[in-house]
Coordinates of C-alpha atoms and ligand atoms in Angstrom, one line a residue:
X1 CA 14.7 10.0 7.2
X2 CA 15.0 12.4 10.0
X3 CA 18.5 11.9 12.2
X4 CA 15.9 12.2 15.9
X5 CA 15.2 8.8 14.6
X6 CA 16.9 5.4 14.6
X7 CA 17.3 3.9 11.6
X8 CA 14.5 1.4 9.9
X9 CA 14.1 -1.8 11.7
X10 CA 15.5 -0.7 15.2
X11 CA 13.8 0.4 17.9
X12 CA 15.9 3.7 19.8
X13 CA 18.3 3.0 22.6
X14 CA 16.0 2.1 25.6
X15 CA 13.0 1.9 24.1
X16 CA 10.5 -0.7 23.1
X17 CA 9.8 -0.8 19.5
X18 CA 7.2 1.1 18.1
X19 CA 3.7 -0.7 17.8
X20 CA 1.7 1.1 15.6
X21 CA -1.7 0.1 17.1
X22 CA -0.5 2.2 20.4
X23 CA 0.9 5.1 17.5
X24 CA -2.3 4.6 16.1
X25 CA -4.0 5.3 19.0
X26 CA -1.9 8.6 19.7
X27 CA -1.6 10.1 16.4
X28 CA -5.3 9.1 15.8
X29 CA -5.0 7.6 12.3
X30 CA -7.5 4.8 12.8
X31 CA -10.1 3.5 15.7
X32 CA -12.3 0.3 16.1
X33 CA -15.3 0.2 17.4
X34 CA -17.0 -3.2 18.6
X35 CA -20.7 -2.1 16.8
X36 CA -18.7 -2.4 14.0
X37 CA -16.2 -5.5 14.3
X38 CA -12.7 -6.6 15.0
X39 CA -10.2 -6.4 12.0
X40 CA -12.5 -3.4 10.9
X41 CA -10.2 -0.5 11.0
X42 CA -12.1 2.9 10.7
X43 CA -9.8 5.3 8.8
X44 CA -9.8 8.5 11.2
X45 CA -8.6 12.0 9.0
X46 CA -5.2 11.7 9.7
X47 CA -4.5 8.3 8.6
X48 CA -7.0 8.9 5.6
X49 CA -4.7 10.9 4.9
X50 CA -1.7 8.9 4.6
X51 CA -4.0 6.3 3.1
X52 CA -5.2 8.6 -0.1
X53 CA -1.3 9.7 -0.2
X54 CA -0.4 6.2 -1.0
X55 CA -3.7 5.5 -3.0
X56 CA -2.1 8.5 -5.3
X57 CA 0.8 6.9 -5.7
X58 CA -0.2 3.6 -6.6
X59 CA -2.4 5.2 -9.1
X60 CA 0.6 7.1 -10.6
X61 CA 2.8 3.9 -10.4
X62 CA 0.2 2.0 -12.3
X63 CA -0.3 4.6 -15.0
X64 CA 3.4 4.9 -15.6
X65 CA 3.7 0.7 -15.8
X66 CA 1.8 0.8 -18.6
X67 CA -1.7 0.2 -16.7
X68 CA -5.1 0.4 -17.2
X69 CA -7.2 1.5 -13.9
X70 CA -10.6 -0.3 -13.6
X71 CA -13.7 -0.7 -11.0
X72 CA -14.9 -4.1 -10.0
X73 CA -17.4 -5.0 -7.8
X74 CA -16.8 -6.5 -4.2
X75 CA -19.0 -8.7 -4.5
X76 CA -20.0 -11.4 -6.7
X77 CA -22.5 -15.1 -7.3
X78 CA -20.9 -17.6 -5.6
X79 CA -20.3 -19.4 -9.2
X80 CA -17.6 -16.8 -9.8
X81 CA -15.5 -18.1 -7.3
X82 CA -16.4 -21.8 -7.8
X83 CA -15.4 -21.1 -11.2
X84 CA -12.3 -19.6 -9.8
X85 CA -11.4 -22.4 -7.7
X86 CA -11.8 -20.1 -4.3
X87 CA -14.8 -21.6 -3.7
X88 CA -13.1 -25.1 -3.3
X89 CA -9.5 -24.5 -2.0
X90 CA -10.3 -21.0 0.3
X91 CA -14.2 -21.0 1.2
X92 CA -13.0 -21.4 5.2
X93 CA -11.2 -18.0 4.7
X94 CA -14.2 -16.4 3.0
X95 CA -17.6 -15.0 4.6
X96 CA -20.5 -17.1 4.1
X97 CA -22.8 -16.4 1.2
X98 CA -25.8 -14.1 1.2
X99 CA -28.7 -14.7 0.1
X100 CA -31.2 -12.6 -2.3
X101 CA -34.3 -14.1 -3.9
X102 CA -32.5 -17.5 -5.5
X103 CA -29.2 -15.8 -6.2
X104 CA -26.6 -16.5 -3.8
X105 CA -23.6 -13.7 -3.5
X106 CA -19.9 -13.8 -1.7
X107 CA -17.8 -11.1 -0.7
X108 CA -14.7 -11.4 -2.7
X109 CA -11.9 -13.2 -1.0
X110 CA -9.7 -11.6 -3.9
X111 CA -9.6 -9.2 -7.0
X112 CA -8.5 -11.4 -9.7
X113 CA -12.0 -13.6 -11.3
X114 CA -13.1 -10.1 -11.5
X115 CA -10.3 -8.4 -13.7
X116 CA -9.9 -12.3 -15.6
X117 CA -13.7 -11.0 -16.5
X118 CA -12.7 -7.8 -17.3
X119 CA -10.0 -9.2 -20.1
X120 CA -12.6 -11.6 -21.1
X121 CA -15.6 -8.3 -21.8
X122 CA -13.6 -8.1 -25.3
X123 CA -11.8 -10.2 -28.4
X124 CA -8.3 -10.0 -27.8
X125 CA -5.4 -10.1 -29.9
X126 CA -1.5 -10.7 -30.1
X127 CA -1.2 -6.9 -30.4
X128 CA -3.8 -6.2 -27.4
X129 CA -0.9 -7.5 -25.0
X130 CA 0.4 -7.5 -22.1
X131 CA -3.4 -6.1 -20.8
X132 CA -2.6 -4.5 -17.6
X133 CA -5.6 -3.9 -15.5
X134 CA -4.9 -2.0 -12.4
X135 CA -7.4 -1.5 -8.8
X136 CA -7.2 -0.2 -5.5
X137 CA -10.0 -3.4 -4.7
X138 CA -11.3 -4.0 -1.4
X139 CA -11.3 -8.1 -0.7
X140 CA -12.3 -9.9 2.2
X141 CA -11.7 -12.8 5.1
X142 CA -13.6 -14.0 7.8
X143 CA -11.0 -14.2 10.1
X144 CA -12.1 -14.8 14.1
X145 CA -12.0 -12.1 15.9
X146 CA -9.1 -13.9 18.3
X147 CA -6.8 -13.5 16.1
X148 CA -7.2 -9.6 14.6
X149 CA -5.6 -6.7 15.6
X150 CA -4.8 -2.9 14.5
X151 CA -4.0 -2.8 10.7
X152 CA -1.8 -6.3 10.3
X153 CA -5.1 -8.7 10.3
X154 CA -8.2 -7.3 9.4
X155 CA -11.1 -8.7 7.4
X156 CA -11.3 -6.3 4.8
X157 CA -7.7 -5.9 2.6
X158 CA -7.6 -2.6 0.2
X159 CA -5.1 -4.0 -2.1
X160 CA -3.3 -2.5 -4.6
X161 CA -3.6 -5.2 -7.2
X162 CA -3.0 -5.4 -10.9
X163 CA -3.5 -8.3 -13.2
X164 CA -1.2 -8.4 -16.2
X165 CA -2.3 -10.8 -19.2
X166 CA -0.1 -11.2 -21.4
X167 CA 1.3 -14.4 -23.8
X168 CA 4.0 -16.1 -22.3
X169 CA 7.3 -14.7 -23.8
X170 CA 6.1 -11.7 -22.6
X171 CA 6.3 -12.8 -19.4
X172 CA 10.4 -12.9 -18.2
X173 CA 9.6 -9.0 -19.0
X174 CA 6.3 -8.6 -17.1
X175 CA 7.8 -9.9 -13.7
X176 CA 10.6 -7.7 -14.2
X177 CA 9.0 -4.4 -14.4
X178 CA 6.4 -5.8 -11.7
X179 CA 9.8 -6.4 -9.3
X180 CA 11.3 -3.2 -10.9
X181 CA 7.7 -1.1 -10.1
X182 CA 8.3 -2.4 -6.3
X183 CA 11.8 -1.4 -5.5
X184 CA 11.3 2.0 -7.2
X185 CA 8.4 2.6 -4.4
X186 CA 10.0 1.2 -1.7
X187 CA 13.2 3.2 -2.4
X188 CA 10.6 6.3 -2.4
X189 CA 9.1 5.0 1.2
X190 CA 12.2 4.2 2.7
X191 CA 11.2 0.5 3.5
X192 CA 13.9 -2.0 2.7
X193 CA 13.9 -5.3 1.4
X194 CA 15.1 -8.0 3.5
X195 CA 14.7 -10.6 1.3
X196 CA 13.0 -12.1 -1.9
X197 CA 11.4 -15.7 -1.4
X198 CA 10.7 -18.0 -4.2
X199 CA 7.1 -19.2 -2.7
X200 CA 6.6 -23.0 -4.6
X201 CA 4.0 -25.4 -4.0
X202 CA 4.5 -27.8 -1.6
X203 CA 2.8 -31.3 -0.3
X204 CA -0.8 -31.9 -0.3
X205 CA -4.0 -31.3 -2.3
X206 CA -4.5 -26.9 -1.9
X207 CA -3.2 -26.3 -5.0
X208 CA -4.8 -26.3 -8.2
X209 CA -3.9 -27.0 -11.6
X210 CA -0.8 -30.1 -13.3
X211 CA 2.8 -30.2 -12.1
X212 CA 3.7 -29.6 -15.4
X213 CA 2.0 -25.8 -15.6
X214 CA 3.4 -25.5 -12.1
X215 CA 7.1 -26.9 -12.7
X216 CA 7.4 -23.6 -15.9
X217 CA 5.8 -21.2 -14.0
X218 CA 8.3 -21.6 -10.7
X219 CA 11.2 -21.9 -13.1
X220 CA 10.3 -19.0 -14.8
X221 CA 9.7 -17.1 -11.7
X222 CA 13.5 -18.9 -10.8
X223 CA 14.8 -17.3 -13.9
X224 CA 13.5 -14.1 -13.4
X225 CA 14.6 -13.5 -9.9
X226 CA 18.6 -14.9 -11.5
X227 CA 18.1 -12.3 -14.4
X228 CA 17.5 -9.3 -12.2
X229 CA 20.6 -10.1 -10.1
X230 CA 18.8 -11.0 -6.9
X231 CA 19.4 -13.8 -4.1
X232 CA 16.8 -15.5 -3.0
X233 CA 15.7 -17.7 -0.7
X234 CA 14.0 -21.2 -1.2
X235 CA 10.0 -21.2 -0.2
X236 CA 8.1 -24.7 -0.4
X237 CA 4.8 -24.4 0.8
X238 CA 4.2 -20.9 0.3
X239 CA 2.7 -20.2 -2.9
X240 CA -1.0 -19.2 -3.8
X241 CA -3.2 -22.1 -3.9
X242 CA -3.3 -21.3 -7.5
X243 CA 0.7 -20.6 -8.6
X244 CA 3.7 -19.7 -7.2
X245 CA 5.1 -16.3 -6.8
X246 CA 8.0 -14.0 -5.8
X247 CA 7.3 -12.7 -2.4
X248 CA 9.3 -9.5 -1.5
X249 CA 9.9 -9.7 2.3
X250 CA 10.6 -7.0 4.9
X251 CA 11.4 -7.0 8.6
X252 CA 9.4 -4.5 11.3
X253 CA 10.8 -3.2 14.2
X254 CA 10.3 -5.7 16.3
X255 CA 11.9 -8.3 13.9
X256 CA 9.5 -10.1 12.8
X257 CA 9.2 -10.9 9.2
X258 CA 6.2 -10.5 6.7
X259 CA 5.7 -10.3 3.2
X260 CA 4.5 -7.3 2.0
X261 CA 4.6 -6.9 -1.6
X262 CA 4.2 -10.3 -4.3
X263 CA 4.3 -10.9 -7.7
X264 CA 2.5 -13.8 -8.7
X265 CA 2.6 -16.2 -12.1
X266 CA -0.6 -18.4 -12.6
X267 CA -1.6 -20.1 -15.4
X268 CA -4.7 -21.9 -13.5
X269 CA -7.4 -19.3 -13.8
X270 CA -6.6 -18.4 -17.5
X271 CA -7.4 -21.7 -18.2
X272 CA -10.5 -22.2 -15.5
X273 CA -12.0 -18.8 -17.1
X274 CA -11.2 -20.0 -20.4
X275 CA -9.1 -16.8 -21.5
X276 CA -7.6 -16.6 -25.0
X277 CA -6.4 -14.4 -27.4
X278 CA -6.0 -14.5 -31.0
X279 CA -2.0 -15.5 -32.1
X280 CA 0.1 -14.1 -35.3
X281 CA -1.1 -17.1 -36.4
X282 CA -5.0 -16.6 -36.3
X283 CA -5.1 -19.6 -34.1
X284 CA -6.4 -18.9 -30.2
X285 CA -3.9 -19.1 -27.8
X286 CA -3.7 -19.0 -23.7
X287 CA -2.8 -16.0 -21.9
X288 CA -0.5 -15.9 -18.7
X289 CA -1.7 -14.3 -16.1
X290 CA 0.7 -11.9 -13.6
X291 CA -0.8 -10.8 -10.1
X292 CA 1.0 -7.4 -9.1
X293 CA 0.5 -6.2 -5.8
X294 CA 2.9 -3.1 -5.4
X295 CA 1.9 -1.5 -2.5
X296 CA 0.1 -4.5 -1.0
X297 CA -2.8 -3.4 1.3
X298 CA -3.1 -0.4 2.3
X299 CA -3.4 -1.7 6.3
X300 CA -0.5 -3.7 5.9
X301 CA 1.3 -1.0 4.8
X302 CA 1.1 1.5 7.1
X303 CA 1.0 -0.4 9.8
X304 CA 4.7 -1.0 8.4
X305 CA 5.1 2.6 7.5
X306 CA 3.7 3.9 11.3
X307 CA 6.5 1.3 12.9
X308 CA 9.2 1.9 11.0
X309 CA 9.4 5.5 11.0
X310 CA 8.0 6.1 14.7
X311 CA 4.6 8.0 13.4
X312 CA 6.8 10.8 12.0
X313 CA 6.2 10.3 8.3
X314 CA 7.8 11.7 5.4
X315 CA 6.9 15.4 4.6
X316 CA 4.5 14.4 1.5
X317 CA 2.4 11.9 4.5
X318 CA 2.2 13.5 7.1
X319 CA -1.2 14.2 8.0
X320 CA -0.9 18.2 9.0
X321 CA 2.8 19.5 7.6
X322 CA 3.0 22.7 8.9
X323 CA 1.1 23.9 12.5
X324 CA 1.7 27.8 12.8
X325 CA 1.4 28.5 16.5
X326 CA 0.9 32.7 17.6
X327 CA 3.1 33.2 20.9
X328 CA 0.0 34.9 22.3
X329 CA -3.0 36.0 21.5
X330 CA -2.3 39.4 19.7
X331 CA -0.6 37.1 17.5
X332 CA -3.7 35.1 16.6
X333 CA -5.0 36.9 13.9
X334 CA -1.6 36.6 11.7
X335 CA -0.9 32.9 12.6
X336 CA -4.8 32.0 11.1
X337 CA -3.3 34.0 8.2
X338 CA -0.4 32.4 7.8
X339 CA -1.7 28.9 8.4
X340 CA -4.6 30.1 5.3
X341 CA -2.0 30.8 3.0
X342 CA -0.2 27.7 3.2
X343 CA -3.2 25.6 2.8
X344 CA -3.9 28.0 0.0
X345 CA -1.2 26.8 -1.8
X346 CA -2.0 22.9 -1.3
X347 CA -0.2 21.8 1.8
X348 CA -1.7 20.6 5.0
X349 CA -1.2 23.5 7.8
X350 CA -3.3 24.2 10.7
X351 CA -3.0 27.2 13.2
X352 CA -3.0 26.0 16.8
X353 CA -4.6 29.0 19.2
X354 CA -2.9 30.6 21.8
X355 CA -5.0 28.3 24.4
X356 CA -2.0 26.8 26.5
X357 CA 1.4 28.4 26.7
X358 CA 3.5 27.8 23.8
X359 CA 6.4 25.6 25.2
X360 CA 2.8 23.2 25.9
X361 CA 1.8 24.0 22.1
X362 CA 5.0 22.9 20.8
X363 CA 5.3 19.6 22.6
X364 CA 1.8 18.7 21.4
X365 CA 3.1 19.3 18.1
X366 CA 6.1 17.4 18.4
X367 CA 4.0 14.8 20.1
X368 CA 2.0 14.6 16.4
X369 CA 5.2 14.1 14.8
X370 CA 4.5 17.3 12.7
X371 CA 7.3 18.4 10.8
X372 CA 7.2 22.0 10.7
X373 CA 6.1 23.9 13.2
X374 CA 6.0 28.1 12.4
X375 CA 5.8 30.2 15.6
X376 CA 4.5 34.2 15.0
X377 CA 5.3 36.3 17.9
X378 CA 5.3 40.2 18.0
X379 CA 8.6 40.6 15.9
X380 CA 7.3 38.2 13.3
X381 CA 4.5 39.4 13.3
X382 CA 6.1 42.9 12.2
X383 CA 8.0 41.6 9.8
X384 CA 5.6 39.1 8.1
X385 CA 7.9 36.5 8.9
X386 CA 8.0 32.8 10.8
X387 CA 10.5 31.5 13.3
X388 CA 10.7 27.8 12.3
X389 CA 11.2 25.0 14.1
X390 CA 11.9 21.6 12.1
X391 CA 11.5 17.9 13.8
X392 CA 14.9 17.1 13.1
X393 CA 15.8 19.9 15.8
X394 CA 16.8 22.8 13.5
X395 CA 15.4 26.3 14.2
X396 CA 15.7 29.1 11.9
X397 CA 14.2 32.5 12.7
X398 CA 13.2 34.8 10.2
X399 CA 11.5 32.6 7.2
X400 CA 9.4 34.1 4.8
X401 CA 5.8 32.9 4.2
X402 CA 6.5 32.7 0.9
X403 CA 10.1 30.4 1.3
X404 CA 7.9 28.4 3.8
X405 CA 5.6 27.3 1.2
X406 CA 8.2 27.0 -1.8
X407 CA 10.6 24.7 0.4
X408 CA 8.0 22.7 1.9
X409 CA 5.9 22.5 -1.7
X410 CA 9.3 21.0 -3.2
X411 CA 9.9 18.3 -0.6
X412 CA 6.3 17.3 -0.8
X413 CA 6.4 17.3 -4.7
X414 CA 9.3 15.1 -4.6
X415 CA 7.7 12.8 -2.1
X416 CA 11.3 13.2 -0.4
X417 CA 12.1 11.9 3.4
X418 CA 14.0 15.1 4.0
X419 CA 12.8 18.4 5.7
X420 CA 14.5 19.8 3.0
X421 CA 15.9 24.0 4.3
X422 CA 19.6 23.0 3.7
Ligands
LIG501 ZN1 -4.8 -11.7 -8.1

């Protein structure tokens, strides 16, 4: 991360910490708009941006874990989810049904009766497994308005869920690679892990399924957590209506807690879907099924990622990397160049006009949080060169185009934190 910053989870000397509906705002990443709802964020250029960025890199994360992307619908007949068991333990959380001739149809309140579907489309086998269906899936809640606000509680989730099926001594390995899969992208987005939490059932009737499925799947889930060398801390209560789950925790600015990414072990909706798959034994077995959510949604996230970096992303996220600014207006004509070459060789750059003095062009710039701003005044423009001006405070005079683009290109590439120029 950039040193003009303080480091993750603390807000700089003197200042309150960053709330990224207010950064939001500023760096116009998202809006709302009351003809369209509460908790309906509206994805602005800029932080559709940051949101395909990180839609990429799920995508490449899933393909190297050994997944299988798929589409589902968002919708679906209200049976689907009775048969899930939504329908019973979460219908308060989900928007009422809609009506079309004598069909009745929900919004999804999650991804996973879909993709139990998708396994059950074919005959499966021992040697099919672990199945590892993969989606960026949009699923909903009907939360009242009261309570929404910015990107942390909205009624539509884009989650980046996968569903692994596989039989279950398969599955100590599955939650490890699911655990593994999350640490190697939060180590790439600089978030840190507070803690893991061991989410178990607790009291009451919300769950579903017998003690006994529930009793393996926490200890496994216990077991897991002890094999990978982790502490973790004690959760009763906080599972999924339908099994527990590992719940990776992280910390904003402010302090406050929230999960962000989960891996989940359920053994309920195999059974309620009636899922099976034929054994070394040509006898039909149950699978286990994993829920994976990596990246978690996409709101959550960077709502996390706006806070804990102050709106100054990462190279690879930031909505424009480079702005060239001319020093004046002669200098117009060569900074559109410049700024046309760059983009021509896949980055984000944008040529801000010689329409308010410069020292007012650069603040704005530094106000965006951009992280390379190229100035072309009369001697640059000679020489075909850029004086540069990083966001960590560093100016060097005299950079090629052509070293522009290769340095940038290579800190984008590696999706590193770092300005790179050393
Ligand atoms: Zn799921």
């Amino acid at each position: 991360m950039n040193t003009n910053h303080a480091p993750a989870g603390q807000a700089p000397a003197g200042q309150a910490p960053a709330d990224h509906r207010r950064l939001g705002r500023e760096l116009k990443l998202f809006a709302t708009d009351p003809l369209v709802g509460a908790g309906l964020p509206l994805w602005l250029p800029d932080g559709a941006v940051i949101r395909a960025e990180l839609e990429r890199l799920a995508a490449e994360e899933a393909i190297r874990g050994g997944c299988q992307p798929v589409y589902t619908p968002v919708l679906a007949k209200r049976a689907l989810f009775e048969r899930s068991g939504h329908w019973a333990k979460f219908a308060d959380d989900m928007f009422p049904p809609m009506r079309v001739g004598d069909e009745e149809f929900v919004l999804r309140p999650a991804n996973c009766p879909h993709h139990a579907l998708v396994y059950a489309s074919e005959q499966r086998s021992y040697r099919d497994l672990p199945v590892r269906l993969a989606e960026l899936g949009a699923m909903f809640r009907s939360e009242l308005s009261g309570v929404l606000g910015g990107l942390s509680r909205v009624r539509q989730i884009n989650l980046d869920d996968t569903h692994v099926f596989c039989a279950p001594d398969q599955v100590p390995g599955e939650i490890t690679r699911a655990v593994a899969s999350v640490q190697r992208c939060y180590r790439l987005l600089g978030i840190d892990v507070a803690r893991y939490r061991l989410s178990r059932r607790g009291d009451g009737d919300g769950y579903l399924g017998a003690d006994d499925l529930w009793a393996d799947a926490e200890r496994h889930l216990a077991a897991a957590l002890r094999d990978l060398g982790l502490e973790y801390e004690d959760g009763p209560g906080e599972a999924a209506f339908y099994g527990p789950k590992i719940d990776i925790q992280v910390v904003d600015p402010a302090g406050r807690e929230e999960t962000l990414s989960t891996v989940q072990l359920d053994f309920n909706q195999p059974e309620r879907f009636d899922l099976g798959y034929t054994g070394s034994d040509g006898a039909r077995h149950r699978p286990v099924m994993i829920h994976r959510g990596v990246l978690s949604g996409m709101e959550r996230l960077v709502a996390h990622l706006i806070e804990r970096c102050d709106g100054a992303f990462p190279p690879w996220l930031a909505p424009v990397q480079v702005v060239v600014l001319p020093v004046a207006e002669p200098n117009a004509g060569q900074a559109r160049d410049v700024a046309g070459r760059i983009r021509a060789a896949g980055l984000r750059a944008e040529c801000d006009p010689a329409d308010a003095t410069l020292g007012a062009r650069i603040r704005r710039a530094r106000d965006r949080r951009i992280p390379y701003i190229a100035v072309v005044g009369d001697r640059e423009n000679a020489s075909g060169l850029v004086a540069l001006r990083l966001r960590d405070g560093r100016r060097l005079d005299g950079v090629g185009v052509e070293r522009l683009i290769g340095e940038v290109s290579g800190q984008v590439a590696g999706r590193s934190a770092d300005l790179g120029f050393r």
